[in-house]
Short mmCIF file of C-alpha atoms and ligand atoms in Angstrom, two decimals:
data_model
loop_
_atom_site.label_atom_id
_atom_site.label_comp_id
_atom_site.label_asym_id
_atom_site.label_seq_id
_atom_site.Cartn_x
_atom_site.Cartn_y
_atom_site.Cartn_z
CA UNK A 1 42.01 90.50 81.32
CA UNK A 2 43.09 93.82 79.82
CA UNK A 3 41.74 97.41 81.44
CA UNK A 4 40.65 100.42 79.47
CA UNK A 5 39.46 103.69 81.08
CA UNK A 6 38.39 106.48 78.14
CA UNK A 7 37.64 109.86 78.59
CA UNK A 8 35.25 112.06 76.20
CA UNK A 9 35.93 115.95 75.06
CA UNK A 10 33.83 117.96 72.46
CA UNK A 11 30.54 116.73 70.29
CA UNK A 12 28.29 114.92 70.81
CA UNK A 13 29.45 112.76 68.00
CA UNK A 14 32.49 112.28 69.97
CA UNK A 15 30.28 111.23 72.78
CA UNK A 16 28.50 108.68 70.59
CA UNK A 17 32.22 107.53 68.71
CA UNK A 18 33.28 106.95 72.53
CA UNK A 19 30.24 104.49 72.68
CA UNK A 20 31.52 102.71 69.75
CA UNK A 21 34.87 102.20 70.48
CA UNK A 22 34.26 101.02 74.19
CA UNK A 23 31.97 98.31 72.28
CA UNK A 24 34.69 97.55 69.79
CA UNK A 25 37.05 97.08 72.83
CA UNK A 26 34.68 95.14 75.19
CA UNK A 27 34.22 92.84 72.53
CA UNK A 28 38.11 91.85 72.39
CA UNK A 29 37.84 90.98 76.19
CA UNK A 30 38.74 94.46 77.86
CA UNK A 31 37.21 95.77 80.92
CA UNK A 32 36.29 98.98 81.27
CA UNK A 33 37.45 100.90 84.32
CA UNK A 34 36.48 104.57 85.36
CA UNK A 35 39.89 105.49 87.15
CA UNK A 36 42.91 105.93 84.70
CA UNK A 37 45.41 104.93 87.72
CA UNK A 38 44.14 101.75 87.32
CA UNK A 39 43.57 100.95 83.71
CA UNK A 40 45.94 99.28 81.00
CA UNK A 41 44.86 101.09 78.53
CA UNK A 42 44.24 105.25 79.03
CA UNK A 43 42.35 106.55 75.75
CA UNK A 44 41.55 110.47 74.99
CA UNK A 45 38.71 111.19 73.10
CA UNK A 46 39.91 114.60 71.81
CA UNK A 47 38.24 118.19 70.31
CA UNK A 48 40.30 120.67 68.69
CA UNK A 49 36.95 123.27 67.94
CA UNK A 50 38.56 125.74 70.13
CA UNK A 51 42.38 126.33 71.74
CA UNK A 52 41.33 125.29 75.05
CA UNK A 53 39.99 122.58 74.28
CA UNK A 54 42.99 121.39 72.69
CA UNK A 55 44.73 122.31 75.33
CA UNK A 56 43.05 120.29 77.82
CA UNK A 57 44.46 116.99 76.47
CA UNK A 58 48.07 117.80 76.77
CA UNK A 59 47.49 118.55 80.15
CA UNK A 60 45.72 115.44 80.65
CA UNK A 61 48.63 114.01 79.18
CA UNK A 62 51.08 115.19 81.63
CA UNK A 63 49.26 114.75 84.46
CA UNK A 64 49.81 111.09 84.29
CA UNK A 65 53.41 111.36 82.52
CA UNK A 66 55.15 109.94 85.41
CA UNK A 67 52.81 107.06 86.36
CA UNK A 68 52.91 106.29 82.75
CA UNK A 69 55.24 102.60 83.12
CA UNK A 70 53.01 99.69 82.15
CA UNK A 71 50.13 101.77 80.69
CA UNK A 72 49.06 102.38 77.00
CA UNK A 73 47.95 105.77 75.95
CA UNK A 74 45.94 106.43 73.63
CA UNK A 75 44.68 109.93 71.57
CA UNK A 76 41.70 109.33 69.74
CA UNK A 77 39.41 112.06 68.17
CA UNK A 78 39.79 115.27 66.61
CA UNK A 79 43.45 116.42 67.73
CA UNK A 80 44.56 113.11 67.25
CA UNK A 81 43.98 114.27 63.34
CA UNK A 82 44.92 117.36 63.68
CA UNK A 83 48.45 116.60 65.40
CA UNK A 84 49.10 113.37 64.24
CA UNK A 85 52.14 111.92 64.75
CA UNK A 86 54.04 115.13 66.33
CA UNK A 87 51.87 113.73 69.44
CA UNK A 88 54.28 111.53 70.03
CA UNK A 89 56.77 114.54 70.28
CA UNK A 90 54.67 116.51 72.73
CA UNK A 91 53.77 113.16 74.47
CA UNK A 92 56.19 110.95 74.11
CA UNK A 93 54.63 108.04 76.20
CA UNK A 94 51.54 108.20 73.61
CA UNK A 95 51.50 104.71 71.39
CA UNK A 96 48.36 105.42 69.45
CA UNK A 97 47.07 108.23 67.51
CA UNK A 98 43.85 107.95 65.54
CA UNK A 99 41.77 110.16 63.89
CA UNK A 100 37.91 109.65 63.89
CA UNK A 101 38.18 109.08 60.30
CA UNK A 102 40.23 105.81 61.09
CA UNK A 103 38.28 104.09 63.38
CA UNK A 104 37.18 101.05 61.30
CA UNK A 105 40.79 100.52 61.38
CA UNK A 106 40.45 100.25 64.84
CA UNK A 107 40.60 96.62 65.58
CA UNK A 108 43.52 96.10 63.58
CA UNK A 109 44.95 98.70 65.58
CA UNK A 110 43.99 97.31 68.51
CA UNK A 111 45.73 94.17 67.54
CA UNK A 112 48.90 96.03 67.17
CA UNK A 113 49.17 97.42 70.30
CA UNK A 114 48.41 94.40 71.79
CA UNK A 115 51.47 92.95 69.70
CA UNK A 116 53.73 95.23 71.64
CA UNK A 117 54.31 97.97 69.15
CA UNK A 118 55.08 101.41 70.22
CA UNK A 119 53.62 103.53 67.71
CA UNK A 120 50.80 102.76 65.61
CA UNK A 121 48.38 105.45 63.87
CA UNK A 122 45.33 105.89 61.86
CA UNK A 123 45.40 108.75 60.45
CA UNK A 124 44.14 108.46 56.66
CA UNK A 125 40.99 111.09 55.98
CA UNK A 126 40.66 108.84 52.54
CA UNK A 127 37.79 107.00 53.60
CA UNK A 128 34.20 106.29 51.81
CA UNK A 129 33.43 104.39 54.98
CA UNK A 130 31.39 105.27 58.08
CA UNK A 131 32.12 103.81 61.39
CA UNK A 132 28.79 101.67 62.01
CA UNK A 133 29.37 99.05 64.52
CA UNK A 134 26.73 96.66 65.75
CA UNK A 135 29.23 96.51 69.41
CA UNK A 136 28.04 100.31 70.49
CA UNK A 137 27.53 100.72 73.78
CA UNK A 138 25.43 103.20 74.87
CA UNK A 139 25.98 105.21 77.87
CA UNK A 140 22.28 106.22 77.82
CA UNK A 141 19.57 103.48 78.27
CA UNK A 142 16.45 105.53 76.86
CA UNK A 143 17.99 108.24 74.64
CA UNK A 144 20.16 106.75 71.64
CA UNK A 145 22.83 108.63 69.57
CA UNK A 146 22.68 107.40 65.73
CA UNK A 147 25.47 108.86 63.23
CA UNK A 148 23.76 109.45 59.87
CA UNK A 149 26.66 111.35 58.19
CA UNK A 150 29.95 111.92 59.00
CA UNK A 151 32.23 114.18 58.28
CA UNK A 152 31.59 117.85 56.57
CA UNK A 153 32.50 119.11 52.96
CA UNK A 154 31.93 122.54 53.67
CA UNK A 155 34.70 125.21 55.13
CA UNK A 156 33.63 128.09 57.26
CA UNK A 157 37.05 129.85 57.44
CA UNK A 158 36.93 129.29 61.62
CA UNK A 159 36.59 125.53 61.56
CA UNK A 160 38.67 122.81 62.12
CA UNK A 161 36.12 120.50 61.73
CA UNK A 162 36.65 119.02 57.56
CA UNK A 163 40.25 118.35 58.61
CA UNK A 164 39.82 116.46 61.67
CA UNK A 165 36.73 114.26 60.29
CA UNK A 166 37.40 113.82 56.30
CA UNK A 167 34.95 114.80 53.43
CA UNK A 168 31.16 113.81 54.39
CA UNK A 169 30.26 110.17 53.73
CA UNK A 170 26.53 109.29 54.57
CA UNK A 171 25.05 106.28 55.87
CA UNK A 172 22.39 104.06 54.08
CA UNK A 173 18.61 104.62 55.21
CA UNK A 174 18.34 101.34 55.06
CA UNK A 175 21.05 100.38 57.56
CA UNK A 176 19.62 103.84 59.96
CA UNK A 177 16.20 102.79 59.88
CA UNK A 178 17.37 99.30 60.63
CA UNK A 179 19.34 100.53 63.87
CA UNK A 180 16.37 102.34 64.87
CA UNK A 181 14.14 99.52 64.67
CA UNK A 182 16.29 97.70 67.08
CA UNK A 183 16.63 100.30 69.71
CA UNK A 184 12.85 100.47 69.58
CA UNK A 185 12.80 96.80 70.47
CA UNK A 186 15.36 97.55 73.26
CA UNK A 187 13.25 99.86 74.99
CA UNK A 188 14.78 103.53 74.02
CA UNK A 189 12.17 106.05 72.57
CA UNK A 190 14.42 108.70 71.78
CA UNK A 191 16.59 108.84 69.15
CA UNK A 192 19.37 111.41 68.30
CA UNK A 193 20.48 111.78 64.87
CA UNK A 194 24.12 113.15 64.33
CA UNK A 195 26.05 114.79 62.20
CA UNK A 196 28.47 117.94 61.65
CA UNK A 197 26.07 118.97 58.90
CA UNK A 198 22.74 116.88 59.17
CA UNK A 199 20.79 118.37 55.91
CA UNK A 200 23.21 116.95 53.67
CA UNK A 201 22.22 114.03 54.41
CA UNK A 202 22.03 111.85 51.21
CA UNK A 203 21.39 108.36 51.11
CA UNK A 204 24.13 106.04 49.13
CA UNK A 205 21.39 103.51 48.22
CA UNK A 206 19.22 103.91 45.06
CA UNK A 207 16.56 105.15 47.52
CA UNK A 208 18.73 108.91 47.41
CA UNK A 209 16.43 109.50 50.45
CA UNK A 210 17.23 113.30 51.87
CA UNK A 211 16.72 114.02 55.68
CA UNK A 212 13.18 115.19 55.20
CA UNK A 213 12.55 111.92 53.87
CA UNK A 214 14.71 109.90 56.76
CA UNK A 215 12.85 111.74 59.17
CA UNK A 216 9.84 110.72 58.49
CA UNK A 217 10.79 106.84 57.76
CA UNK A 218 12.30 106.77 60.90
CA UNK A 219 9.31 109.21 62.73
CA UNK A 220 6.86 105.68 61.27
CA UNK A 221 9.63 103.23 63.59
CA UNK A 222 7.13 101.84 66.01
CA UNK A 223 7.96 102.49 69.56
CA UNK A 224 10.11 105.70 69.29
CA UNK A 225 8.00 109.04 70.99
CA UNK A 226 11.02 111.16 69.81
CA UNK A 227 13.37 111.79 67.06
CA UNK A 228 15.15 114.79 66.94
CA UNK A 229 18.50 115.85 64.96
CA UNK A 230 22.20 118.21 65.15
CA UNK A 231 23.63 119.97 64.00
CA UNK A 232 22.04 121.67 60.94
CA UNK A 233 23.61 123.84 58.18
CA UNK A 234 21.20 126.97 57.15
CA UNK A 235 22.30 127.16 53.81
CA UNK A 236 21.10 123.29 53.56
CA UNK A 237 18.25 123.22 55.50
CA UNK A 238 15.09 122.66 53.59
CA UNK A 239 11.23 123.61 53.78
CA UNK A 240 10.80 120.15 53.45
CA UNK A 241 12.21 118.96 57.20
CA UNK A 242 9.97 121.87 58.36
CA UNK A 243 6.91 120.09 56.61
CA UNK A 244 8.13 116.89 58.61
CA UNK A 245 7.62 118.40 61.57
CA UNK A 246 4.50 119.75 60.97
CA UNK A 247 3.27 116.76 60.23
CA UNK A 248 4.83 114.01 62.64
CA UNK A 249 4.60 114.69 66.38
CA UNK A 250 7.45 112.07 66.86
CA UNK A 251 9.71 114.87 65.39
CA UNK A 252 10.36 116.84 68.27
CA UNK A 253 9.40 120.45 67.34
CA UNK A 254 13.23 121.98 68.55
CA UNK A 255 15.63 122.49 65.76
CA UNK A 256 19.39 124.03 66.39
CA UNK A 257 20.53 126.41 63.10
CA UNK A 258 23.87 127.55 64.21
CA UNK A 259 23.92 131.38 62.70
CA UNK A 260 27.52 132.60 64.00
CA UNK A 261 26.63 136.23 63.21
CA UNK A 262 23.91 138.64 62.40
CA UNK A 263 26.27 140.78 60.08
CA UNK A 264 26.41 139.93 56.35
CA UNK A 265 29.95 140.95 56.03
CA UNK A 266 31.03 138.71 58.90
CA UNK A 267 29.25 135.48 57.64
CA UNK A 268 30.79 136.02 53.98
CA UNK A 269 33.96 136.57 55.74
CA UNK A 270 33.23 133.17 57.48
CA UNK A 271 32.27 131.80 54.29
CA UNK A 272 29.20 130.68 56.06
CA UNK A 273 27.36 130.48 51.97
CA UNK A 274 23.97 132.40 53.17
CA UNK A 275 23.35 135.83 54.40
CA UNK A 276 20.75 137.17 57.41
CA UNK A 277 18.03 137.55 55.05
CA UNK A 278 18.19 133.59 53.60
CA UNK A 279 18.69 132.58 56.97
CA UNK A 280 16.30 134.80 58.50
CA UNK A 281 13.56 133.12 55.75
CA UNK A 282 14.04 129.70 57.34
CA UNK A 283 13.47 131.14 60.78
CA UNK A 284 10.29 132.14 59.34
CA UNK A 285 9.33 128.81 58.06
CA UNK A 286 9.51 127.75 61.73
CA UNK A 287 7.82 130.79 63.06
CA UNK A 288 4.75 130.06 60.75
CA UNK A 289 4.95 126.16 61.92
CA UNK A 290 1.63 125.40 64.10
CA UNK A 291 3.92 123.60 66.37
CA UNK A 292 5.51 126.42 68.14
CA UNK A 293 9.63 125.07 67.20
CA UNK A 294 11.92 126.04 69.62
CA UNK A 295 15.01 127.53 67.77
CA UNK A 296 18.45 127.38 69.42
CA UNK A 297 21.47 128.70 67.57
CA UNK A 298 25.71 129.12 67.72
CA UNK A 299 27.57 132.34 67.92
CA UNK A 300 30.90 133.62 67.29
CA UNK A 301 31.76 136.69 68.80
CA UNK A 302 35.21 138.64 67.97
CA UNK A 303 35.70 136.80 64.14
CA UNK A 304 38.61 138.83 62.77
CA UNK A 305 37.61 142.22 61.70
CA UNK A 306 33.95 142.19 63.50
CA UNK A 307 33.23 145.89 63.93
CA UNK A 308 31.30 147.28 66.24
CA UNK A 309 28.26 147.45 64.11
CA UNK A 310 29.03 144.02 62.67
CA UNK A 311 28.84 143.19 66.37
CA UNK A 312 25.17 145.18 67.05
CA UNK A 313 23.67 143.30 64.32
CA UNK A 314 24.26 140.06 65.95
CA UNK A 315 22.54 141.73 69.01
CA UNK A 316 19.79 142.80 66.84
CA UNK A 317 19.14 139.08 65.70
CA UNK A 318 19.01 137.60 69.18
CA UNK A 319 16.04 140.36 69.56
CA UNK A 320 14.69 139.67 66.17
CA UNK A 321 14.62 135.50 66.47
CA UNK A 322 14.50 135.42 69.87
CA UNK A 323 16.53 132.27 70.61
CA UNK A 324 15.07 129.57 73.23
CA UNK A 325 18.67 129.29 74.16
CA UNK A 326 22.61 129.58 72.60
CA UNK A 327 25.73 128.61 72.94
CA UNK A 328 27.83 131.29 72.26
CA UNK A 329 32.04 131.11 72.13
CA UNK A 330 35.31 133.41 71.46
CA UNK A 331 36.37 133.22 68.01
CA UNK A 332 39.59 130.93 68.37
CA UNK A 333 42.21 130.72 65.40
CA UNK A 334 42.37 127.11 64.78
CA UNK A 335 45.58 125.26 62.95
CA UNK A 336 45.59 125.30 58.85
CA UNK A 337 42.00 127.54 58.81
CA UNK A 338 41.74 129.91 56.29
CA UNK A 339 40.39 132.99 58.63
CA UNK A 340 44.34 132.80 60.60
CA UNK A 341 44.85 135.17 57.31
CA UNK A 342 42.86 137.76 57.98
CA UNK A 343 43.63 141.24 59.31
CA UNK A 344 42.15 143.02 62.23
CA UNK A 345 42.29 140.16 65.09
CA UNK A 346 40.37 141.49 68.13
CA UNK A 347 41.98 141.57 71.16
CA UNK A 348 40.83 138.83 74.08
CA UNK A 349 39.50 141.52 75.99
CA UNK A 350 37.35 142.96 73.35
CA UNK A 351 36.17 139.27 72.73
CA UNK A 352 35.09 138.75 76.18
CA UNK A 353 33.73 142.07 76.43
CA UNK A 354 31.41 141.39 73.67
CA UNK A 355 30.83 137.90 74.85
CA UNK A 356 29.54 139.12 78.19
CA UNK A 357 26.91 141.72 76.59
CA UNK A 358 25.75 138.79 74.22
CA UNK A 359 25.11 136.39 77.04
CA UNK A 360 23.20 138.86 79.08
CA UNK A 361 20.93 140.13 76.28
CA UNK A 362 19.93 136.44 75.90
CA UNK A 363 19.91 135.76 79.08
CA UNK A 364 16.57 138.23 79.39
CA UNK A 365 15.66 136.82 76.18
CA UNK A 366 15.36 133.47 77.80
CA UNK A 367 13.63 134.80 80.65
CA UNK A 368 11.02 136.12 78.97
CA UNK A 369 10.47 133.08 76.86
CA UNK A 370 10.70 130.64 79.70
CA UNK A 371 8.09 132.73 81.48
CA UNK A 372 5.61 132.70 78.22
CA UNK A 373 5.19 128.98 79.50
CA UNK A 374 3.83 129.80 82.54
CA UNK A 375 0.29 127.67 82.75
CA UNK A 376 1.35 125.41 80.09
CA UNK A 377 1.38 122.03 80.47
CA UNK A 378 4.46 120.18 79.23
CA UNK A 379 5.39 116.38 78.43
CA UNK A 380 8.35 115.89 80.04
CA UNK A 381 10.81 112.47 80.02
CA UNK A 382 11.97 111.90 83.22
CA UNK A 383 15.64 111.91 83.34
CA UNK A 384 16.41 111.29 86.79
CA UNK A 385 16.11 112.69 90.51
CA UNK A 386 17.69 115.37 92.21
CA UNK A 387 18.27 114.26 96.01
CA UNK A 388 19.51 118.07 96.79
CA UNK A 389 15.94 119.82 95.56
CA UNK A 390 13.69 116.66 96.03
CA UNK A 391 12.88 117.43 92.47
CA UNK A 392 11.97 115.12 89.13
CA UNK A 393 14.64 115.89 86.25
CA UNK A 394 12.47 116.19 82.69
CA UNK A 395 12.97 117.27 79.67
CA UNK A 396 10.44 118.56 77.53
CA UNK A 397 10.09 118.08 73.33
CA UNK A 398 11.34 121.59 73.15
CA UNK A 399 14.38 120.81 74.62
CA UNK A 400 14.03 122.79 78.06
CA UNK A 401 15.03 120.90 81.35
CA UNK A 402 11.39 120.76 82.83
CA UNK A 403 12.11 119.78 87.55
CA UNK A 404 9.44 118.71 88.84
CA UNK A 405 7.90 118.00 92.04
CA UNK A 406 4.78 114.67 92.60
CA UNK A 407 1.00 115.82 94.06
CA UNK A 408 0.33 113.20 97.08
CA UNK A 409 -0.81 109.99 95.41
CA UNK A 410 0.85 109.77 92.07
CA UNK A 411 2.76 107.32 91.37
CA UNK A 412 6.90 107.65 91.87
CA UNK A 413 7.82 107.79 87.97
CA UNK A 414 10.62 105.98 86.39
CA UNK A 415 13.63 107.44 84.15
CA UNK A 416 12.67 107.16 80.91
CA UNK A 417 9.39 107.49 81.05
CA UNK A 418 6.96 110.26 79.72
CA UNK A 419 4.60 112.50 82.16
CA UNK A 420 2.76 115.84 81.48
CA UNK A 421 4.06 118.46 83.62
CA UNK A 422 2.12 121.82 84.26
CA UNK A 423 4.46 124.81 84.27
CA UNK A 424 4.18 126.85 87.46
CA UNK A 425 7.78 128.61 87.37
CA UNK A 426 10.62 129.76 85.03
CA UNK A 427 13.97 130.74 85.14
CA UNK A 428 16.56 131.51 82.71
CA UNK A 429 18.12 128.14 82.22
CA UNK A 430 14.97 125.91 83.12
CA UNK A 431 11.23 124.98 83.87
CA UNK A 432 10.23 124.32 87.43
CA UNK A 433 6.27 122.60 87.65
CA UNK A 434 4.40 120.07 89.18
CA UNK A 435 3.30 116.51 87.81
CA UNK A 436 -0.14 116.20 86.15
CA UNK A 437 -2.92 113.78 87.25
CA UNK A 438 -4.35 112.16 83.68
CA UNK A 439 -7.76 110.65 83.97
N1 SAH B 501 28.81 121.58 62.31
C1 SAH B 501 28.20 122.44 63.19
C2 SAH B 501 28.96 122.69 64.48
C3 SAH B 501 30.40 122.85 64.46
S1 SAH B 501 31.26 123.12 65.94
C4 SAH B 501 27.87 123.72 62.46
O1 SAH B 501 28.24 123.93 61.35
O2 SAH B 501 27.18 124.54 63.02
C5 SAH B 501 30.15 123.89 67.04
C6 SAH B 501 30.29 125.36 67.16
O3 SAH B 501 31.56 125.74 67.61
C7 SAH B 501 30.11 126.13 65.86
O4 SAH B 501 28.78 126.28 65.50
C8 SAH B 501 30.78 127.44 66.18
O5 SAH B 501 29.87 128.34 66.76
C9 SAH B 501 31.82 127.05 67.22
N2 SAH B 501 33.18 127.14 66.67
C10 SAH B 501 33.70 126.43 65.66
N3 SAH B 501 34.96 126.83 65.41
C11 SAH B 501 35.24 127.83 66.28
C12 SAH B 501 36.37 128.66 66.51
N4 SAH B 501 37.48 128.56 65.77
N5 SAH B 501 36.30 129.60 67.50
C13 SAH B 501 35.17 129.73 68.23
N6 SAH B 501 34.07 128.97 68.06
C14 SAH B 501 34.10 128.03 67.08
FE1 SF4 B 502 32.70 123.53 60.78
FE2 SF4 B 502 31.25 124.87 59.06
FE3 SF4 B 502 31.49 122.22 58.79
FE4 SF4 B 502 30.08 123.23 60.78
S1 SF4 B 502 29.61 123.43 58.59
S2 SF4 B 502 31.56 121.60 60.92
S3 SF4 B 502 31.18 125.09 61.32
S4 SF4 B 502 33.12 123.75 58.57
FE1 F3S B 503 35.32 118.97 68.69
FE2 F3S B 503 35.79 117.38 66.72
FE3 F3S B 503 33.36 117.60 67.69
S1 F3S B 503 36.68 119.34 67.00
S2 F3S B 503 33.31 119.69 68.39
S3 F3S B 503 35.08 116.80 68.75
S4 F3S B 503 33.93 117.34 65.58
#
């Protein structure tokens, strides 16, 4: 029998890709190992959103250069598209490049390699398929990742992202509903949807159902408590998926709307397509929901020719939305991008300057908002146990990590399962409570 060990960078749609192709190889008789040293086959996962994490699979690479006799690399994923076959010049021991665009080719790849060849590649963006396997296997017995679109047809001037993962290509409703339905039966109750840009989601079928209309087919799947969805696109996003919420508690009331900057200059610059006043009109829609959203968001700090001011008007957001939480990154020139042409780079000091400031003015943010919670009592699904604190792992609908500790007498709960939580302490990065006694 064959070994393969694989390891994961970037998205979570990498994550859930990873899930399909150790399905896809399980199912041709491989074993899965979780040391490389000892493993036929050594497969990459890659990201390319940033330079370091590009940068992390070379020196993967190398690190196992000289052990390399008798083993099979592998560079799947984003750089794999993005480099294509001058991997094989920066790696020479490398025999298989594929981009995530490829990856129904993936068995016939597979067959290949097996065959002995020394370099084989899939690296054709021309697709109108989606990778749906029924062979996924997921890493994550209670939480499920489904892909409902791939790809992305827009081009913020930053992002690497359309040419590592092709045009967007949608899945049927049919065929998402359908996978949902079986996880159901399976025992998860939380479902994931994925994509790079989630509200244009449009169904292939005659049905032409939009997200706000898979959401709530797939809110109606008996057995699922949550559904919730990344990443979304503000100039996409709809009134309608706010109305879903409203009006399906399976929906869980958290959405992420990535706004990269709170100056209009800077997000035409990014050719981002909205400015701070459209998105600021959907961050009212959630503001007015009666189911208190959450809203987490990206940021890019130090885009070429961000001014000062530019710069204070992103502070001024954080103050003015007042996040639940963000991830926030150095601009990063990526490979063929459109923004490499622009004047006025910043230097990395005044990047991480800036970045520092930003993270601290949310970190209060988050304080503050943690500590609103205070009394509350949460549901939270148990995630796991932490030996080290004696404490339940949760997480609540809103997204926060919820530890908790059991009154004498309740029963010791199980992962995956759902408990209300009362909130007696908050920090920046999470809830701390105890577990509720229900009638
Ligand atoms: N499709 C999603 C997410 C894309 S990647 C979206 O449109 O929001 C996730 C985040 O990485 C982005 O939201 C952005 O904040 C960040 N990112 C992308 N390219 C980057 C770059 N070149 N430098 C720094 N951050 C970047
Ligand atoms: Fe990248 Fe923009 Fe597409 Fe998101 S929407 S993946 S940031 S190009
Ligand atoms: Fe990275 Fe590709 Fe995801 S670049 S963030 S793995 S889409």
């Amino acid at each position: 029998m064959k070994s393969f060990y694989i390891e994961t960078f970037g998205c979570q749609m990498n994550a859930h890709d990873s899930e399909k192709v150790v399905g896809t190889l399980l199912e041709r008789g491989y074993e899965q190992v979780e040391e490389p040293a000892g493993a036929d086959l050594v497969l990459y996962n890659t990201c390319s959103i940033r330079d370091k994490a590009e940068q992390k699979v070379f020196s993967r690479l190398q690190q196992f250069k000289k052990e390399s006799k008798g083993k099979v690399f592998g560079v799947l994923g984003c750089v794999a598209q993005q480099e294509g076959e001058r991997i094989f010049e920066r790696a020479p021991h490398v025999s298989l490049v594929c981009g995530s665009a490829s990856y129904t080719r993936l068995p016939e790849l597979l067959v290949q390699i097996e065959r002995g060849d020394r370099r084989v590649t899939g690296l054709s963006l021309d697709t109108e398929e989606t990778f749906e396997t029924p062979l996924t296997r997921r890493d994550n017995p209670h939480r499920a990742y489904i892909t409902i679109i791939e790809g992305c047809d827009k081009s913020c001037a930053y992002c690497v992202v359309p040419f590592t993962r092709g045009p967007e290509r949608s899945r049927t409703g049919a065929s998402i509903i359908e996978e949902a339905r079986q996880l159901a039966s399976m025992g998860y109750t939380e479902i994931q949807l994925l994509g790079q840009n989630v509200n244009s989601y449009l169904d292939p079928s005659p049905e032409g159902w939009n997200l706000a209309r898979l959401l709530r087919e797939i809110a109606r799947v008996p057995g699922l408590r949550r559904v919730r969805f990344t990443t979304s696109h503000p100039r996409d996003f709809g009134r309608d998926i706010i109305e879903a919420i409203d009006e399906n508690p399976v929906l869980c009331n958290h959405v992420h709307l990535p706004v990269q900057s709170g100056a209009d200059s800077v997000l035409a610059r990014m050719q981002r397509l909205y400015t701070r006043s459209d998105y600021m009109r959907r961050i009212d829609w959630m503001k007015n929901s009666p189911r208190q959203i959450a809203i987490t968001t990206d940021i890019i700090v130090g885009f070429p020719g961000e001014t000062e001011d530019d710069f204070k008007q992103t502070l001024a957001l954080l103050d003015e939305v007042e996040y639940d939480s963000l991830f926030s990154f150095k601009y990063s020139k990526r490979p063929n991008t459109p923004a490499l042409a622009l004047d006025e780079h910043l230097s990395e000091d005044e990047k991480g300057a800036r970045l520092t400031i930003l993270q601290e003015k949310q970190r209060a943010i988050q304080i503050r908002r943690n500590a609103d919670l205070v009394g509350r009592t949460e549901e939270a699904m148990i995630e796991g146990f932490n030996k080290a604190t004696g404490q339940w792992i949760g997480r609540t609908a809103q997204n926060r990590t919820l530890n908790f500790t059991l009154p004498d007498g309740l029963p010791v709960p199980a992962p995956g399962r759902y408990m209300p939580v009362l909130v007696t302490r908050a920090g920046a990065n999470s809830l701390a409570g105890e577990a509720v006694r229900t009638a």
